[in-house]
Amino acid sequence: MITKIMVAEDNTVDYLCYQNYFSNDTTINFVGHAKDGETAINMYNEKNPDLLFLDLGLPKKNGLEVLENIVNKKNKNECNVIIVSGDSNLKSLLSNTKKVYRIIQKPIDYNQIKNAVYDFKKDQRYYMFPTKKCNTILMHLNINPYTKTGKILTSIIHHCYQDIDLLDNNMDAIYLIISKEFCCSVKNVQSSLRSSINTINRHSNDELLNEIFYLRNKRNITMSPKKFISGFVTYLNNITE
């Protein structure tokens, strides 16, 4: 998923540093650079970036005025602005915090910038989870997503869709997260997942299993929990791109 980033910064050198720092990341696209507040407002409303890096000390209109005049067309309530400023006087006047995702102090630490971008992308991905498509697939696999077992399975898929690294270390991390979420033991989570996989193996047709998991003969293969979740998330990614 590509994240469109816009930078409102009157220092051209700083903007070039943004570009250079993320030059090898193919998931990030810089869509605009505004050197003053008036241009920032017009450019933001035209480009509709996913994320805006905003310096408060801009000419013509300062960063506070920019915040008051931009609207995210996808989600009017989304906080998708990262303030990057050394102006302590203006920062003390920040009241429109609903739009501000994070505040970073100048001089710029690009490790902080990088962490802010990746945290934003992770949060964005979490809230963009295709719930309806996930539920539809599960029902085709003979799993009711509205039962407790179905909800546990959906939550596992949801978290791993956000962060596939949760499947590392024998899935211990995701089991722990789900057990806390549903106030049950890790063993109950594991049992619930295994029950879902057994149901799918017994009752789903070979053609559908092959389409999602590349299983050409379900009778001779029992999917491991890790293989199941990994395959499901990959399939969900492919059909939502």
mmCIF file of N, CA and C in Angstrom, residues 43-101:
data_model
loop_
_atom_site.group_PDB
_atom_site.id
_atom_site.type_symbol
_atom_site.label_atom_id
_atom_site.label_comp_id
_atom_site.label_asym_id
_atom_site.label_seq_id
_atom_site.Cartn_x
_atom_site.Cartn_y
_atom_site.Cartn_z
ATOM 1 N N MET A 43 -2.300 23.062 -2.021
ATOM 2 C CA MET A 43 -1.721 21.794 -2.460
ATOM 3 C C MET A 43 -2.329 20.614 -1.716
ATOM 4 N N TYR A 44 -2.538 20.773 -0.415
ATOM 5 C CA TYR A 44 -3.125 19.700 0.385
ATOM 6 C C TYR A 44 -4.527 19.363 -0.122
ATOM 7 N N ASN A 45 -5.328 20.393 -0.347
ATOM 8 C CA ASN A 45 -6.705 20.165 -0.786
ATOM 9 C C ASN A 45 -6.764 19.598 -2.198
ATOM 10 N N GLU A 46 -5.720 19.853 -2.991
ATOM 11 C CA GLU A 46 -5.670 19.307 -4.346
ATOM 12 C C GLU A 46 -5.116 17.891 -4.357
ATOM 13 N N LYS A 47 -4.008 17.662 -3.661
ATOM 14 C CA LYS A 47 -3.332 16.361 -3.699
ATOM 15 C C LYS A 47 -3.944 15.332 -2.761
ATOM 16 N N ASN A 48 -4.576 15.808 -1.684
ATOM 17 C CA ASN A 48 -5.179 14.919 -0.694
ATOM 18 C C ASN A 48 -4.207 13.835 -0.225
ATOM 19 N N PRO A 49 -3.076 14.243 0.367
ATOM 20 C CA PRO A 49 -2.081 13.255 0.799
ATOM 21 C C PRO A 49 -2.579 12.434 1.981
ATOM 22 N N ASP A 50 -1.972 11.263 2.166
ATOM 23 C CA ASP A 50 -2.291 10.458 3.342
ATOM 24 C C ASP A 50 -1.684 11.075 4.597
ATOM 25 N N LEU A 51 -0.508 11.699 4.432
ATOM 26 C CA LEU A 51 0.235 12.218 5.577
ATOM 27 C C LEU A 51 0.893 13.547 5.207
ATOM 28 N N LEU A 52 0.804 14.525 6.108
ATOM 29 C CA LEU A 52 1.408 15.840 5.898
ATOM 30 C C LEU A 52 2.432 16.132 6.983
ATOM 31 N N PHE A 53 3.675 16.413 6.573
ATOM 32 C CA PHE A 53 4.679 16.943 7.491
ATOM 33 C C PHE A 53 4.591 18.462 7.427
ATOM 34 N N LEU A 54 4.361 19.091 8.577
ATOM 35 C CA LEU A 54 4.070 20.520 8.604
ATOM 36 C C LEU A 54 4.990 21.285 9.539
ATOM 37 N N ASP A 55 5.718 22.247 8.968
ATOM 38 C CA ASP A 55 6.506 23.186 9.765
ATOM 39 C C ASP A 55 5.566 24.311 10.198
ATOM 40 N N LEU A 56 5.625 24.687 11.457
ATOM 41 C CA LEU A 56 4.714 25.741 11.937
ATOM 42 C C LEU A 56 5.149 27.132 11.494
ATOM 43 N N GLY A 57 6.438 27.349 11.325
ATOM 44 C CA GLY A 57 6.936 28.689 11.023
ATOM 45 C C GLY A 57 6.996 28.994 9.549
ATOM 46 N N LEU A 58 5.911 28.777 8.825
ATOM 47 C CA LEU A 58 5.872 29.033 7.387
ATOM 48 C C LEU A 58 5.543 30.499 7.097
ATOM 49 N N PRO A 59 6.033 31.045 5.970
ATOM 50 C CA PRO A 59 5.637 32.401 5.570
ATOM 51 C C PRO A 59 4.215 32.438 5.007
ATOM 52 N N LYS A 60 3.692 33.651 4.886
ATOM 53 C CA LYS A 60 2.338 33.936 4.357
ATOM 54 C C LYS A 60 1.256 33.452 5.319
ATOM 55 N N LYS A 61 1.166 32.161 5.531
ATOM 56 C CA LYS A 61 0.275 31.619 6.572
ATOM 57 C C LYS A 61 1.083 30.613 7.375
ATOM 58 N N ASN A 62 1.028 30.732 8.717
ATOM 59 C CA ASN A 62 1.818 29.800 9.516
ATOM 60 C C ASN A 62 1.126 28.445 9.630
ATOM 61 N N GLY A 63 1.795 27.501 10.268
ATOM 62 C CA GLY A 63 1.270 26.150 10.365
ATOM 63 C C GLY A 63 -0.072 26.041 11.064
ATOM 64 N N LEU A 64 -0.317 26.909 12.043
ATOM 65 C CA LEU A 64 -1.599 26.885 12.741
ATOM 66 C C LEU A 64 -2.728 27.244 11.784
ATOM 67 N N GLU A 65 -2.486 28.221 10.915
ATOM 68 C CA GLU A 65 -3.500 28.615 9.934
ATOM 69 C C GLU A 65 -3.701 27.525 8.890
ATOM 70 N N VAL A 66 -2.632 26.826 8.561
ATOM 71 C CA VAL A 66 -2.754 25.696 7.628
ATOM 72 C C VAL A 66 -3.666 24.632 8.225
ATOM 73 N N LEU A 67 -3.455 24.291 9.491
ATOM 74 C CA LEU A 67 -4.288 23.282 10.159
ATOM 75 C C LEU A 67 -5.767 23.645 10.127
ATOM 76 N N GLU A 68 -6.050 24.926 10.243
ATOM 77 C CA GLU A 68 -7.443 25.373 10.271
ATOM 78 C C GLU A 68 -8.113 25.295 8.909
ATOM 79 N N ASN A 69 -7.310 25.184 7.843
ATOM 80 C CA ASN A 69 -7.874 25.303 6.494
ATOM 81 C C ASN A 69 -7.709 24.070 5.625
ATOM 82 N N ILE A 70 -7.289 22.964 6.194
ATOM 83 C CA ILE A 70 -7.173 21.734 5.415
ATOM 84 C C ILE A 70 -8.207 20.725 5.883
ATOM 85 N N VAL A 71 -8.717 19.962 4.935
ATOM 86 C CA VAL A 71 -9.709 18.935 5.236
ATOM 87 C C VAL A 71 -9.324 17.657 4.512
ATOM 88 N N ASN A 72 -9.210 16.574 5.242
ATOM 89 C CA ASN A 72 -8.924 15.284 4.635
ATOM 90 C C ASN A 72 -10.195 14.760 3.971
ATOM 91 N N LYS A 73 -10.140 14.601 2.649
ATOM 92 C CA LYS A 73 -11.343 14.205 1.910
ATOM 93 C C LYS A 73 -11.758 12.768 2.209
ATOM 94 N N LYS A 74 -10.793 11.910 2.564
ATOM 95 C CA LYS A 74 -11.118 10.519 2.862
ATOM 96 C C LYS A 74 -11.798 10.386 4.217
ATOM 97 N N ASN A 75 -11.295 11.135 5.178
ATOM 98 C CA ASN A 75 -11.810 11.037 6.540
ATOM 99 C C ASN A 75 -11.598 12.376 7.247
ATOM 100 N N LYS A 76 -12.663 13.137 7.410
ATOM 101 C CA LYS A 76 -12.551 14.481 7.967
ATOM 102 C C LYS A 76 -11.998 14.487 9.388
ATOM 103 N N ASN A 77 -12.124 13.353 10.080
ATOM 104 C CA ASN A 77 -11.664 13.300 11.473
ATOM 105 C C ASN A 77 -10.288 12.656 11.625
ATOM 106 N N GLU A 78 -9.650 12.307 10.512
ATOM 107 C CA GLU A 78 -8.374 11.601 10.618
ATOM 108 C C GLU A 78 -7.254 12.547 11.046
ATOM 109 N N CYS A 79 -6.451 12.112 11.992
ATOM 110 C CA CYS A 79 -5.267 12.893 12.373
ATOM 111 C C CYS A 79 -4.107 12.408 11.520
ATOM 112 N N ASN A 80 -3.754 13.175 10.530
ATOM 113 C CA ASN A 80 -2.745 12.753 9.566
ATOM 114 C C ASN A 80 -1.695 13.839 9.349
ATOM 115 N N VAL A 81 -1.469 14.683 10.372
ATOM 116 C CA VAL A 81 -0.475 15.744 10.285
ATOM 117 C C VAL A 81 0.612 15.513 11.329
ATOM 118 N N ILE A 82 1.855 15.523 10.883
ATOM 119 C CA ILE A 82 2.990 15.440 11.797
ATOM 120 C C ILE A 82 3.666 16.802 11.833
ATOM 121 N N ILE A 83 3.634 17.437 12.986
ATOM 122 C CA ILE A 83 4.262 18.746 13.158
ATOM 123 C C ILE A 83 5.767 18.549 13.334
ATOM 124 N N VAL A 84 6.552 19.255 12.515
ATOM 125 C CA VAL A 84 8.010 19.236 12.646
ATOM 126 C C VAL A 84 8.453 20.686 12.756
ATOM 127 N N SER A 85 8.741 21.122 13.976
ATOM 128 C CA SER A 85 8.992 22.550 14.177
ATOM 129 C C SER A 85 9.872 22.801 15.390
ATOM 130 N N GLY A 86 10.633 23.894 15.307
ATOM 131 C CA GLY A 86 11.427 24.329 16.451
ATOM 132 C C GLY A 86 10.841 25.559 17.097
ATOM 133 N N ASP A 87 9.657 25.965 16.618
ATOM 134 C CA ASP A 87 9.012 27.177 17.129
ATOM 135 C C ASP A 87 8.181 26.851 18.361
ATOM 136 N N SER A 88 8.777 27.031 19.526
ATOM 137 C CA SER A 88 8.096 26.666 20.773
ATOM 138 C C SER A 88 6.887 27.551 21.040
ATOM 139 N N ASN A 89 6.920 28.805 20.584
ATOM 140 C CA ASN A 89 5.789 29.723 20.806
ATOM 141 C C ASN A 89 4.548 29.250 20.054
ATOM 142 N N LEU A 90 4.729 28.867 18.792
ATOM 143 C CA LEU A 90 3.587 28.399 18.011
ATOM 144 C C LEU A 90 3.101 27.040 18.507
ATOM 145 N N LYS A 91 4.028 26.164 18.901
ATOM 146 C CA LYS A 91 3.616 24.846 19.393
ATOM 147 C C LYS A 91 2.762 24.960 20.649
ATOM 148 N N SER A 92 3.057 25.969 21.455
ATOM 149 C CA SER A 92 2.269 26.155 22.674
ATOM 150 C C SER A 92 0.839 26.574 22.364
ATOM 151 N N LEU A 93 0.589 27.047 21.122
ATOM 152 C CA LEU A 93 -0.748 27.494 20.734
ATOM 153 C C LEU A 93 -1.545 26.399 20.027
ATOM 154 N N LEU A 94 -0.943 25.227 19.878
ATOM 155 C CA LEU A 94 -1.645 24.144 19.176
ATOM 156 C C LEU A 94 -2.905 23.743 19.933
ATOM 157 N N SER A 95 -4.026 23.930 19.299
ATOM 158 C CA SER A 95 -5.286 23.509 19.913
ATOM 159 C C SER A 95 -6.021 22.512 19.032
ATOM 160 N N ASN A 96 -5.717 22.523 17.736
ATOM 161 C CA ASN A 96 -6.400 21.625 16.815
ATOM 162 C C ASN A 96 -5.696 20.265 16.790
ATOM 163 N N THR A 97 -5.668 19.634 17.937
ATOM 164 C CA THR A 97 -4.904 18.388 18.061
ATOM 165 C C THR A 97 -5.568 17.205 17.374
ATOM 166 N N LYS A 98 -6.827 17.320 16.966
ATOM 167 C CA LYS A 98 -7.502 16.210 16.299
ATOM 168 C C LYS A 98 -6.833 15.866 14.976
ATOM 169 N N LYS A 99 -6.195 16.843 14.356
ATOM 170 C CA LYS A 99 -5.528 16.598 13.082
ATOM 171 C C LYS A 99 -4.061 16.218 13.255
ATOM 172 N N VAL A 100 -3.526 16.399 14.458
ATOM 173 C CA VAL A 100 -2.096 16.209 14.674
ATOM 174 C C VAL A 100 -1.815 14.794 15.178
ATOM 175 N N TYR A 101 -1.064 14.029 14.380
ATOM 176 C CA TYR A 101 -0.720 12.659 14.739
ATOM 177 C C TYR A 101 0.467 12.626 15.690
#
